[in-house]
Coordinates of C-alpha atoms in Angstrom, one line a residue:
X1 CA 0.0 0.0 0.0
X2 CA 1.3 3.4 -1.0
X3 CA -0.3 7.1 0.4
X4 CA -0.4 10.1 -1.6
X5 CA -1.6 13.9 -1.4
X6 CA -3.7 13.2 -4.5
X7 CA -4.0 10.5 -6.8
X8 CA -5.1 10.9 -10.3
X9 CA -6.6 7.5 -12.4
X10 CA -6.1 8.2 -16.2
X11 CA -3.1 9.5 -18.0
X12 CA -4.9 11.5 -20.8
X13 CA -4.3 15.1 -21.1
X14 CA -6.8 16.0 -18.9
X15 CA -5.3 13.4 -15.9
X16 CA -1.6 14.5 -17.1
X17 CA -2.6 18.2 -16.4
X18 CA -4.6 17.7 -13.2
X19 CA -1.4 16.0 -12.2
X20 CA 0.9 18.6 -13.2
X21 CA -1.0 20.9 -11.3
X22 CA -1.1 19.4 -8.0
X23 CA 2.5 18.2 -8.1
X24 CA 3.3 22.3 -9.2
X25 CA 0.7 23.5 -5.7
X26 CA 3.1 21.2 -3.8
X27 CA 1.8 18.1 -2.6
X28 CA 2.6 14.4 -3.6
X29 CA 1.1 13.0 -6.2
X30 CA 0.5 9.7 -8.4
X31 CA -0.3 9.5 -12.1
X32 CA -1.9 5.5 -12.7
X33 CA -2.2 5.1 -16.7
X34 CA -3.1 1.6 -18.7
X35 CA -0.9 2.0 -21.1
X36 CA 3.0 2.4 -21.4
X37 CA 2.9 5.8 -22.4
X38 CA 0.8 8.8 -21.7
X39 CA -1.4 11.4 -23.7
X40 CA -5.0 9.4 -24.0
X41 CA -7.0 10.0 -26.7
X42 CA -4.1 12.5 -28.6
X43 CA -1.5 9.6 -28.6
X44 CA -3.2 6.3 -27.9
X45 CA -6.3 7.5 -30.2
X46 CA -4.5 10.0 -32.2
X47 CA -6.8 12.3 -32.0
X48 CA -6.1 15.3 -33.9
X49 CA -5.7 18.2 -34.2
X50 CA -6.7 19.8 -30.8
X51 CA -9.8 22.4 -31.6
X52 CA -9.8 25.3 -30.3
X53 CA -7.8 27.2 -28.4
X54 CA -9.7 30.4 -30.0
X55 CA -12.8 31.9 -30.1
X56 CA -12.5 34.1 -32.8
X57 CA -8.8 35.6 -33.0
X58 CA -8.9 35.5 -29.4
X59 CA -6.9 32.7 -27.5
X60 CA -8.9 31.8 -24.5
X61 CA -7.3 28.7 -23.7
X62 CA -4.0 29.3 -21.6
X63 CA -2.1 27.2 -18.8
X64 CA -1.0 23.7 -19.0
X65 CA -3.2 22.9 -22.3
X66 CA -0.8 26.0 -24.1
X67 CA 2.4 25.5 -21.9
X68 CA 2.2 22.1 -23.8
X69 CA 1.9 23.5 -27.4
X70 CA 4.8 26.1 -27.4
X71 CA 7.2 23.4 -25.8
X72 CA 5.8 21.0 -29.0
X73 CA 6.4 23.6 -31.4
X74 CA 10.1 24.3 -29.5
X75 CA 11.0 20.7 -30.3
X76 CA 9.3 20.5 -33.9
X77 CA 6.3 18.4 -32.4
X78 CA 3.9 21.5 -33.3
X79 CA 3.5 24.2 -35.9
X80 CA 1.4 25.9 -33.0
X81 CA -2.1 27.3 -33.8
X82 CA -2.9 27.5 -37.5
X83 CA -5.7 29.4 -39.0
X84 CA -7.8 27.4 -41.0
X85 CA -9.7 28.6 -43.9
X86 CA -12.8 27.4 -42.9
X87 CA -15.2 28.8 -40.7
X88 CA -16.3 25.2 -38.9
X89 CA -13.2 26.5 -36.0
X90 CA -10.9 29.4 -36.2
X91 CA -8.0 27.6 -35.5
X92 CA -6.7 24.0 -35.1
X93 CA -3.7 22.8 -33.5
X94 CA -1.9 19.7 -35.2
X95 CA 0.8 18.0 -33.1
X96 CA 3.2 14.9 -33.6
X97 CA 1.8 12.6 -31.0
X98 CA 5.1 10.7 -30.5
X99 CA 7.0 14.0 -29.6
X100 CA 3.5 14.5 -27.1
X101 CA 4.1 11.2 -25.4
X102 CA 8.3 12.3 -24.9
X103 CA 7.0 15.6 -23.8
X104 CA 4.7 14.1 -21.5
X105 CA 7.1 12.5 -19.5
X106 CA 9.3 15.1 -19.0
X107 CA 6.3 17.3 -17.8
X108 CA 5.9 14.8 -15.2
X109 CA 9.9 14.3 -14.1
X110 CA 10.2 17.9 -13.9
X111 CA 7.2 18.5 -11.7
X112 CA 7.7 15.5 -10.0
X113 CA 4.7 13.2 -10.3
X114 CA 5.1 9.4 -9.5
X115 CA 3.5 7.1 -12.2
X116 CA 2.5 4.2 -12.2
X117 CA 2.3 2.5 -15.6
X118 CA 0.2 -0.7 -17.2
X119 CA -1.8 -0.4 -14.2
X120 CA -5.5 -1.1 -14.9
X121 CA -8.4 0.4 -12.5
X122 CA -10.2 -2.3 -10.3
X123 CA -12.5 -0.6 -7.8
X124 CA -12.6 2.8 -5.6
X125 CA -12.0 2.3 -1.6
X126 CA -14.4 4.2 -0.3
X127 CA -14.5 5.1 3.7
X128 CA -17.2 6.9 6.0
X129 CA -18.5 8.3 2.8
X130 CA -15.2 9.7 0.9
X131 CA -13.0 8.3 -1.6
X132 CA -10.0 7.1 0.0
X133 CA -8.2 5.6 -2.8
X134 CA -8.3 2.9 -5.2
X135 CA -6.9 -0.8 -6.1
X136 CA -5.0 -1.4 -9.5
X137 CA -4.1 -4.4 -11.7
X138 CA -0.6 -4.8 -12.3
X139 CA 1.5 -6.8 -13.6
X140 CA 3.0 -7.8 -9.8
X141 CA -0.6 -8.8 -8.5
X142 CA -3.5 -6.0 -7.2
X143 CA -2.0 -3.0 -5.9
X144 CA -3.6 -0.6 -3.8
X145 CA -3.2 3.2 -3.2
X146 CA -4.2 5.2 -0.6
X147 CA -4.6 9.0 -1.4
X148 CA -6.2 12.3 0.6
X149 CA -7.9 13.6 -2.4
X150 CA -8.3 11.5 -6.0
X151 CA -9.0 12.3 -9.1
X152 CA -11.4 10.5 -11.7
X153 CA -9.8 11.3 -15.1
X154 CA -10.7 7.9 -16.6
X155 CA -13.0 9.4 -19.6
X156 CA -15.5 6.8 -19.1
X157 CA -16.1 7.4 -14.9
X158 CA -14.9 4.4 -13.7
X159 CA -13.9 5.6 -10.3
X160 CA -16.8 7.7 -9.6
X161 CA -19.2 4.6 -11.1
X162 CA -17.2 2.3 -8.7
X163 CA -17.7 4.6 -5.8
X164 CA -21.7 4.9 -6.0
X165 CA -21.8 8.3 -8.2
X166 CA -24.9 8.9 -9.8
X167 CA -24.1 8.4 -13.6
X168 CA -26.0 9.3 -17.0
X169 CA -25.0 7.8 -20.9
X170 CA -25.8 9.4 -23.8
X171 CA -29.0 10.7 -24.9
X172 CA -32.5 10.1 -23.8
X173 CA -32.7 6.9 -25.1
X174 CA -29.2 6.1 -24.1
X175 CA -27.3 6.3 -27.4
X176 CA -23.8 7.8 -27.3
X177 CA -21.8 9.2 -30.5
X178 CA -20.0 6.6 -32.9
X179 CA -16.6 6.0 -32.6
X180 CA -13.7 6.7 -35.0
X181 CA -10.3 5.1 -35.5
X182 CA -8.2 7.9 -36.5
X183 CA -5.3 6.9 -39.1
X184 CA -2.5 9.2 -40.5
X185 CA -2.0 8.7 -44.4
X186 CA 2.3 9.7 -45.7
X187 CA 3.2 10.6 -49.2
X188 CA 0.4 12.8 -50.4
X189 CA 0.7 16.4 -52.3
X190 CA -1.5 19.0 -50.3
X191 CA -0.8 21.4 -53.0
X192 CA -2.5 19.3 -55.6
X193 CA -5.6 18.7 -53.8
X194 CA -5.5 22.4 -53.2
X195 CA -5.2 23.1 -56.7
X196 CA -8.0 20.7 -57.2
X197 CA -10.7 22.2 -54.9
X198 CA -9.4 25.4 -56.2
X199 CA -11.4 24.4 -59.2
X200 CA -14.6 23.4 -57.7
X201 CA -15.4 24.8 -54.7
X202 CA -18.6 23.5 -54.7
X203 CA -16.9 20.4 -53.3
X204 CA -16.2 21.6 -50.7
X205 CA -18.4 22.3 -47.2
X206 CA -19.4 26.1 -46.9
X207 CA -16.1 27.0 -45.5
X208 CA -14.0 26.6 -48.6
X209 CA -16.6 28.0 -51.1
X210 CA -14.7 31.0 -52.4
X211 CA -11.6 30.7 -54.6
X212 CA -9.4 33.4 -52.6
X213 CA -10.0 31.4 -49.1
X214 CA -8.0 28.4 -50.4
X215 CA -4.8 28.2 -49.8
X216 CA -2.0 26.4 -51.2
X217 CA -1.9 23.9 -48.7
X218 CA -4.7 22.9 -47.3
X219 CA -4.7 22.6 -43.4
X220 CA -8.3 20.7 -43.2
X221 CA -10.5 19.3 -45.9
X222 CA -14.2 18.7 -45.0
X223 CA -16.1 18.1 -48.2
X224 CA -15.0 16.6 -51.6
X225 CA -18.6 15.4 -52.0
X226 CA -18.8 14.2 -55.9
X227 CA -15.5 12.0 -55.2
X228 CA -17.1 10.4 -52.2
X229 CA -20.3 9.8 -53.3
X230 CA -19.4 8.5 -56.9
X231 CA -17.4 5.9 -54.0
X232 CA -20.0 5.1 -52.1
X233 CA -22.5 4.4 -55.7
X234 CA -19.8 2.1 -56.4
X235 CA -19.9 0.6 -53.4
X236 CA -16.1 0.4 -53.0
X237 CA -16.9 2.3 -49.4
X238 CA -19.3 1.6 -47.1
X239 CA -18.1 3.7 -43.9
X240 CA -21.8 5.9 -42.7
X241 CA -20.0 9.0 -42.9
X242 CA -21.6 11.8 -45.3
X243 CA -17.8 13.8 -46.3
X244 CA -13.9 13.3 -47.0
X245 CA -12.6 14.6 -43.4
X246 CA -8.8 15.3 -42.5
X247 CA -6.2 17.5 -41.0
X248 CA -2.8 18.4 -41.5
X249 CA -0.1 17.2 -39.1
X250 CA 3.1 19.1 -38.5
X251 CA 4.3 17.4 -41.8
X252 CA 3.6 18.7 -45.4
X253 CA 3.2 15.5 -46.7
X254 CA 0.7 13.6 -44.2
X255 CA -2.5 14.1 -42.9
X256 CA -4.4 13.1 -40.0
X257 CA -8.1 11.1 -41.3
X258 CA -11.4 11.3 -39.7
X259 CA -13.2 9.5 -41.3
X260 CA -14.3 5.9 -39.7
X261 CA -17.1 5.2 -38.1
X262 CA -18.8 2.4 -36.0
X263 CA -22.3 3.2 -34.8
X264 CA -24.3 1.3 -32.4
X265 CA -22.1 0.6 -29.8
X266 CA -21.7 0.7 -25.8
X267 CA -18.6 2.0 -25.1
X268 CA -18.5 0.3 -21.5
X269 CA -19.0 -3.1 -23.2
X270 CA -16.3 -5.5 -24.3
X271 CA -17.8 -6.8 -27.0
X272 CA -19.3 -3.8 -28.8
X273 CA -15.5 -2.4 -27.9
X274 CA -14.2 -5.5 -30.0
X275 CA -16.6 -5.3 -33.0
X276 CA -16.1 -1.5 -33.1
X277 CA -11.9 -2.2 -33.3
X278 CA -12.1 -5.0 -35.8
X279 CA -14.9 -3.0 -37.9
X280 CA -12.8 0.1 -38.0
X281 CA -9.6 -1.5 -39.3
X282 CA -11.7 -2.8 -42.0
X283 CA -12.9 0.5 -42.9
X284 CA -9.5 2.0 -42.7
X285 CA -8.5 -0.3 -45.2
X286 CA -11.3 0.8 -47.9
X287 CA -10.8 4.2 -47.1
X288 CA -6.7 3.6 -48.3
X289 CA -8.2 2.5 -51.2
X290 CA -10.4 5.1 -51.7
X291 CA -7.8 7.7 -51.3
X292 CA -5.4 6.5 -53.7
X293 CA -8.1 5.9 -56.3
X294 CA -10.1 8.5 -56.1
X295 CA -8.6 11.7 -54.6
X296 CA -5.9 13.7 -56.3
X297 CA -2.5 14.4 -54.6
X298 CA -3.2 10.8 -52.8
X299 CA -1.9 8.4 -55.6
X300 CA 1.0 7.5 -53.5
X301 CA 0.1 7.6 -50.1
X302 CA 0.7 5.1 -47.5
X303 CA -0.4 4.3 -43.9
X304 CA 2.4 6.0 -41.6
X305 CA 0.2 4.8 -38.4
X306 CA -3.1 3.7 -37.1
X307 CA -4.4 4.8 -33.1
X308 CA -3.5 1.7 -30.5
X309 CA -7.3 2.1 -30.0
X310 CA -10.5 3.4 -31.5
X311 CA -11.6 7.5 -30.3
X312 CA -14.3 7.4 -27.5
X313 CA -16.8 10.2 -28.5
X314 CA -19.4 9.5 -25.7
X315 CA -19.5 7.4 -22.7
X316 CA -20.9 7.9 -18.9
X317 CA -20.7 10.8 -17.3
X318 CA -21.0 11.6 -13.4
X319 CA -24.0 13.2 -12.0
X320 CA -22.4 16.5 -10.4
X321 CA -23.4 19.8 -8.4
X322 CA -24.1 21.1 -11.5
X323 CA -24.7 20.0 -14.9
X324 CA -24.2 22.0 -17.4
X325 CA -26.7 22.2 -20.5
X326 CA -26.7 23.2 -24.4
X327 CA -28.6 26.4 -23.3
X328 CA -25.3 27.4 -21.4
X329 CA -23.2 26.4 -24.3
X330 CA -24.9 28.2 -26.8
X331 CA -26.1 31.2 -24.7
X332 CA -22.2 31.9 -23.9
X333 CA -23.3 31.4 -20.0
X334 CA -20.9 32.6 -17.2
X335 CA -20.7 31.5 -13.9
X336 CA -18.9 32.7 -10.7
X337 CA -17.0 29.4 -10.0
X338 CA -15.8 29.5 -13.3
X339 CA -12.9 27.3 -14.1
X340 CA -12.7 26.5 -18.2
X341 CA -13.8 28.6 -21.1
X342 CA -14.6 27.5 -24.7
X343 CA -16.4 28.3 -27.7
X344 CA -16.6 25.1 -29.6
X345 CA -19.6 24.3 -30.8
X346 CA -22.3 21.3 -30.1
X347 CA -21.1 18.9 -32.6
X348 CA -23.2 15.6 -32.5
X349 CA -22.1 12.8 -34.3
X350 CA -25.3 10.9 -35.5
X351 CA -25.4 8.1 -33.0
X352 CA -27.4 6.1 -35.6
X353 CA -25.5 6.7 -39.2
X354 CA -23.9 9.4 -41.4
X355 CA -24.8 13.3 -40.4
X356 CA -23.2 15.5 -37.9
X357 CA -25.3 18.1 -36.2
X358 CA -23.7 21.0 -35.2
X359 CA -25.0 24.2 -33.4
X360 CA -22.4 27.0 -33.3
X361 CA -22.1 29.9 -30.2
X362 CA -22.1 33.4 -31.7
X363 CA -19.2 34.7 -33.4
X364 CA -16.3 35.8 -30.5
X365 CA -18.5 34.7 -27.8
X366 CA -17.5 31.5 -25.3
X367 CA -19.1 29.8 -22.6
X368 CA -17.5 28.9 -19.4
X369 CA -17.6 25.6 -17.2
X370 CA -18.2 26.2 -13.5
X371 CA -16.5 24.3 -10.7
X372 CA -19.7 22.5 -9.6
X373 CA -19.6 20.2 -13.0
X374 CA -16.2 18.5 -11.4
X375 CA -17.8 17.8 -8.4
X376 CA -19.4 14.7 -8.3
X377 CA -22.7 13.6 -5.4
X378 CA -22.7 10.9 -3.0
X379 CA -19.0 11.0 -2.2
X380 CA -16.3 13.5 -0.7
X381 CA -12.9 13.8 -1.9
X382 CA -13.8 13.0 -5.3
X383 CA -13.1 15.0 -8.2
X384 CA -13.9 14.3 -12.1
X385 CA -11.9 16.2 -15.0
X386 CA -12.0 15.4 -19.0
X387 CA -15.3 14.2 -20.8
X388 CA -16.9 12.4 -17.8
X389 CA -17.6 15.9 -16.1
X390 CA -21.6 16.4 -15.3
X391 CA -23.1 17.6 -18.4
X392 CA -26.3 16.7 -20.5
X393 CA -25.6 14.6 -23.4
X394 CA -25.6 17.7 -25.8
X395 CA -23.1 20.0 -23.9
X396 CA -20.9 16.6 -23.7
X397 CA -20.5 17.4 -27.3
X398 CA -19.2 20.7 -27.1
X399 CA -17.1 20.5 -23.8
X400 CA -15.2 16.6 -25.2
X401 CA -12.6 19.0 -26.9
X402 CA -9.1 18.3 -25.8
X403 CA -8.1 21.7 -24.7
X404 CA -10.9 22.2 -22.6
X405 CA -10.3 18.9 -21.0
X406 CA -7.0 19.7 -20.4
X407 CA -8.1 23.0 -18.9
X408 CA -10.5 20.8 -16.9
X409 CA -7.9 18.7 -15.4
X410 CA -5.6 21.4 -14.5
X411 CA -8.4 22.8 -12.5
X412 CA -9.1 19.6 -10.7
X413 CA -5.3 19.1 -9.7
X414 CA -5.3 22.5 -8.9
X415 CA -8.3 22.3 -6.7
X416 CA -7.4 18.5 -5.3
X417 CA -4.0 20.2 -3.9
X418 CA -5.9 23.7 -2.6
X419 CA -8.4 21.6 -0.4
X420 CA -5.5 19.1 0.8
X421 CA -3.8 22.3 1.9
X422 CA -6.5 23.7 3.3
X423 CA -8.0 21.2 5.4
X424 CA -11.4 20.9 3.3
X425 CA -13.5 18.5 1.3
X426 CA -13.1 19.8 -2.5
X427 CA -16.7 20.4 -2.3
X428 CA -16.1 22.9 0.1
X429 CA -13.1 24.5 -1.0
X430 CA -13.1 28.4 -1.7
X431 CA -13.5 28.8 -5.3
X432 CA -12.5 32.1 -5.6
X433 CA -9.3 30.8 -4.3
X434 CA -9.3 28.4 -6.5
X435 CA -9.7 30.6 -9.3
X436 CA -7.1 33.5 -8.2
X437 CA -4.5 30.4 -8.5
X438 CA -5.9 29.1 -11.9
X439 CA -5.4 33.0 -13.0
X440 CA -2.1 33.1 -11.5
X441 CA -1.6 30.1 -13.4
X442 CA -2.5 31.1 -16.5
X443 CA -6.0 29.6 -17.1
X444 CA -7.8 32.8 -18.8
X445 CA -10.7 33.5 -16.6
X446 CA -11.0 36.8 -17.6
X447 CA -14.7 36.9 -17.7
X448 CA -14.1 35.5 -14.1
X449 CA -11.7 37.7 -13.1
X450 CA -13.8 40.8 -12.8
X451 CA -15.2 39.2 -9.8
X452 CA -11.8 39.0 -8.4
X453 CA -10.5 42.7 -8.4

C-alpha cells in the first residue's frame, strides 16, 4: 500500500494536467495510466488536431493545455495554432503525437509526479462516505493506493461509477456518439488537392466555397462530395460517414483522417469495444483504397500509423453539483466558479449513421464551465476532469474537446491540492481561491476575473 496527497486515475491530457497541477501546488502526487505511455486520446487514439484554443482571434485557452503547445512547437512536435480557412473553428492545432508522449514524460519528471504504468483500475475504496483511494491491476498482482484527495480522469467514470456516483450515458434513449479510429496517411501532395478544390469549390463544405480562401496547402478538408459519393455508388466504401474529413499534421506531406465510423455501440462493453476495433480497421482499409483511387494528390500515399485504440466520443458521465446544459453552451453562459472557457460548438455525431449536427455559439463569444460540474454527489474527496464531467448529453458534445479537458484537469489538480492544503473537502473549497491560482496560473478566466478585483 502506498499514500499520496492526491491521486489521479487516467493519463490522458486531462489526468496528465490535473497532475501537473497538483504536483506544481506542492503536494505528492500519483499519475496510474493503462498503457506504457501517456497522452490518451491524442496519442493512444491520435486524435487530432486539438480544436480550439480560440474563439475568434482570441486565445482563450492558456495554462497547461498552451504550456504544452509552445514546448511541441520548441521541439518540432507542433507548428502551434494554424488558421484554417474554414469557418467550422478558427484555428486548429496539429501535433506529432510521438514528440507528445516524450513531452509528456518530462512534464511529469520535472514537476515531480510518481507514475504508475500498465496499471488497470479495479475498484474505488471508499471510507465513512469519501474516496479514499483505489486498487490497480498490475503486472506484480492488485496493488492498492491510498490518497487524501483523488482524481477521476478515466474518460469513461470508472472511479466515480465504482464509488456509487450517480451516472447518465448518452442521450435520452441512451445512445452515445459513434466511434472513429483515426489513421494518418504519408506521401500525399496537399498542393494538388488544393489546386483541385481550387477548381470546384462547390466540393467543398461552406467554408472553402470561395476561390481566394483556399490556400496552397490545405490545413483541413471537410467536403469533396462528388469523389465520395461516386465511392459510395460504387460501393467500393461503405463507412456511414456523409464527407472526406482530414487534417494536416506538422508534416507537409501527411495528414491526419477522420473518417471511420462504427455506430451502435456501448462504449463500456467489451464486445461492442471488440466489433467497433475489428470494424474500424476494416474501414481504414477501404478508405486507403479510396484515397489513392479517387482523390488527387493521394496516388501514392501510404499508412504511416493507425491509433493503438479506437476514439471514444461519448460514454458515462457523473452526475455533479451542477450539470451543465446546451442552453449554457450556446447562450455563452458565465458562472462565478468558473474554471474552463470554450467556444466550440455542439457537434453531435449521429449516433445512428452518417450526419453531424452541429449548433455553433455566436461569433467571438465563449461559454465557461463552472467548478460545480467537477464535483461529483454521493462521495467526498472526489473529483472528475475530461469528458466524464456532469453535463447533458448535448453539452458533452461541445465540452469533449481536448483543450478544454485539459483545462479541466488542470483545474481539478489544482483544486485536489488547494483543499488538501487547506483542510477541506473539494466540495467545500473556496472557489475564488481556486480561481485567483488558476489565473495566477495562466487559465484565462477573464470573464471571471472581474469578480476578483
Amino acid at each position: 500500500m502506498r499514500d499520496y496527497d492526491v491521486l489521479v486515475v487516467g493519463g490522458g491530457n486531462a489526468g496528465c494536467a490535473a497532475a501537473l497541477a497538483a504536483a506544481r501546488c506542492g503536494t505528492r502526487v500519483l499519475l496510474v495510466e493503462r498503457y506504457g505511455f501517456l497522452g490518451g486520446t491524442a496519442t493512444a487514439s491520435m486524435v487530432g488536431p486539438w480544436m480550439t484554443f480560440h474563439s475568434g482571434d482570441d486565445r482563450i485557452v492558456g495554462g497547461i493545455a498552451q504550456e504544452m503547445v509552445e514546448r511541441l512547437v520548441a521541439r518540432g512536435g507542433s507548428p502551434g495554432h494554424l488558421h484554417d480557412a474554414s469557418d467550422y473553428v478558427p484555428t486548429i492545432t496539429p501535433f506529432d503525437p510521438e514528440i507528445h508522449k516524450a513531452l509528456l514524460f518530462e512534464m511529469m519528471g520535472e514537476s515531480g509526479v510518481a507514475l504508475l504504468l500498465h496499471a488497470w483500475f479495479l475498484d474505488a475504496i471508499v471510507e465513512d462516505g469519501r474516496v479514499a483511494g483505489a486498487r490497480f491491476a498490475t503486472v506484480a498482482g492488485t496493488r492498492e493506493v491510498r490518497a487524501r484527495r483523488t482524481i477521476d480522469a478515466t474518460a469513461d467514470a470508472y472511479v466515480a461509477a465504482s464509488a456509487g456516483v450517480p451516472t447518465q450515458q448518452g442521450d435520452a434513449r441512451g445512445r452515445v456518439q459513434p466511434a472513429s479510429l483515426m489513421f494518418r496517411l504519408s506521401h500525399v501532395d496537399l498542393a494538388a488537392l488544393s489546386a483541385y478544390v481550387r477548381q470546384r469549390p462547390e466540393q467543398m463544405r461552406s467554408a472553402l466555397k470561395t476561390h481566394e480562401r483556399t490556400p496552397e496547402a490545405l490545413t483541413a478538408v471537410a467536403g469533396l462530395y462528388e469523389l465520395w459519393n461516386a465511392a459510395r455508388e460504387r460501393g467500393s466504401v461503405t463507412v456511414p460517414r456523409e464527407l472526406v474529413s482530414f487534417f494536416a499534421t506538422p508534416y507537409a506531406d501527411e495528414v491526419t483522417v477522420n473518417m471511420t465510423r462504427v455506430v451502435g455501440i456501448d462504449p463500456l462493453d467489451p464486445d461492442d469495444l471488440t466489433r467497433a476495433e475489428v470494424e474500424a480497421r476494416a474501414q481504414v482499409m477501404q478508405l486507403l483504397e479510396f484515397f489513392r483511387r479517387d482523390v488527387p494528390g493521394f496516388a501514392n500515399a501510404r499508412i504511416a500509423a493507425t491509433a493503438t485504440q479506437i476514439g471514444v466520443r461519448e460514454s458515462r458521465r457523473i452526475v455533479g453539483e451542477y450539470t451543465l446544459t446546451a442552453q449554457d453552451v450556446l447562450q455563452a453562459r458565465s458562472f462565478e466558479d468558473a474554471v474552463a472557457r470554450s467556444a466550440y460548438p455542439i457537434d453531435i455525431h449521429n449516433p445512428a449513421g452518417s450526419g453531424t449536427a452541429t449548433q455553433r455559439l455566436a461569433p467571438g463569444t465563449s461559454y465557461e464551465i463552472p467548478y460545480r460540474c467537477l464535483v461529483p454527489l454521493g462521495v467526498d474527496d472526489l473529483l472528475v476532469a475530461g469528458r466524464c464531467i456532469s453535463t447533458t448529453h448535448e453539452a458533452l458534445a461541445s465540452t469533449r474537446l481536448t483543450p478544454t479537458v485539459m483545462t479541466l484537469g488542470q483545474a481539478a489538480g489544482t483544486a485536489a491540492a488547494l483543499s488538501v492544503q487547506a483542510g477541506v473537502s473539494p466540495r467545500r473549497l473556496d472557489t475564488w481561491l481556486l480561481r485567483e491560482r488558476l489565473l495566477r496560473d495562466g487559465v484565462d478566466l477573464r470573464r471571471a476575473a472581474a469578480s476578483l478585483s
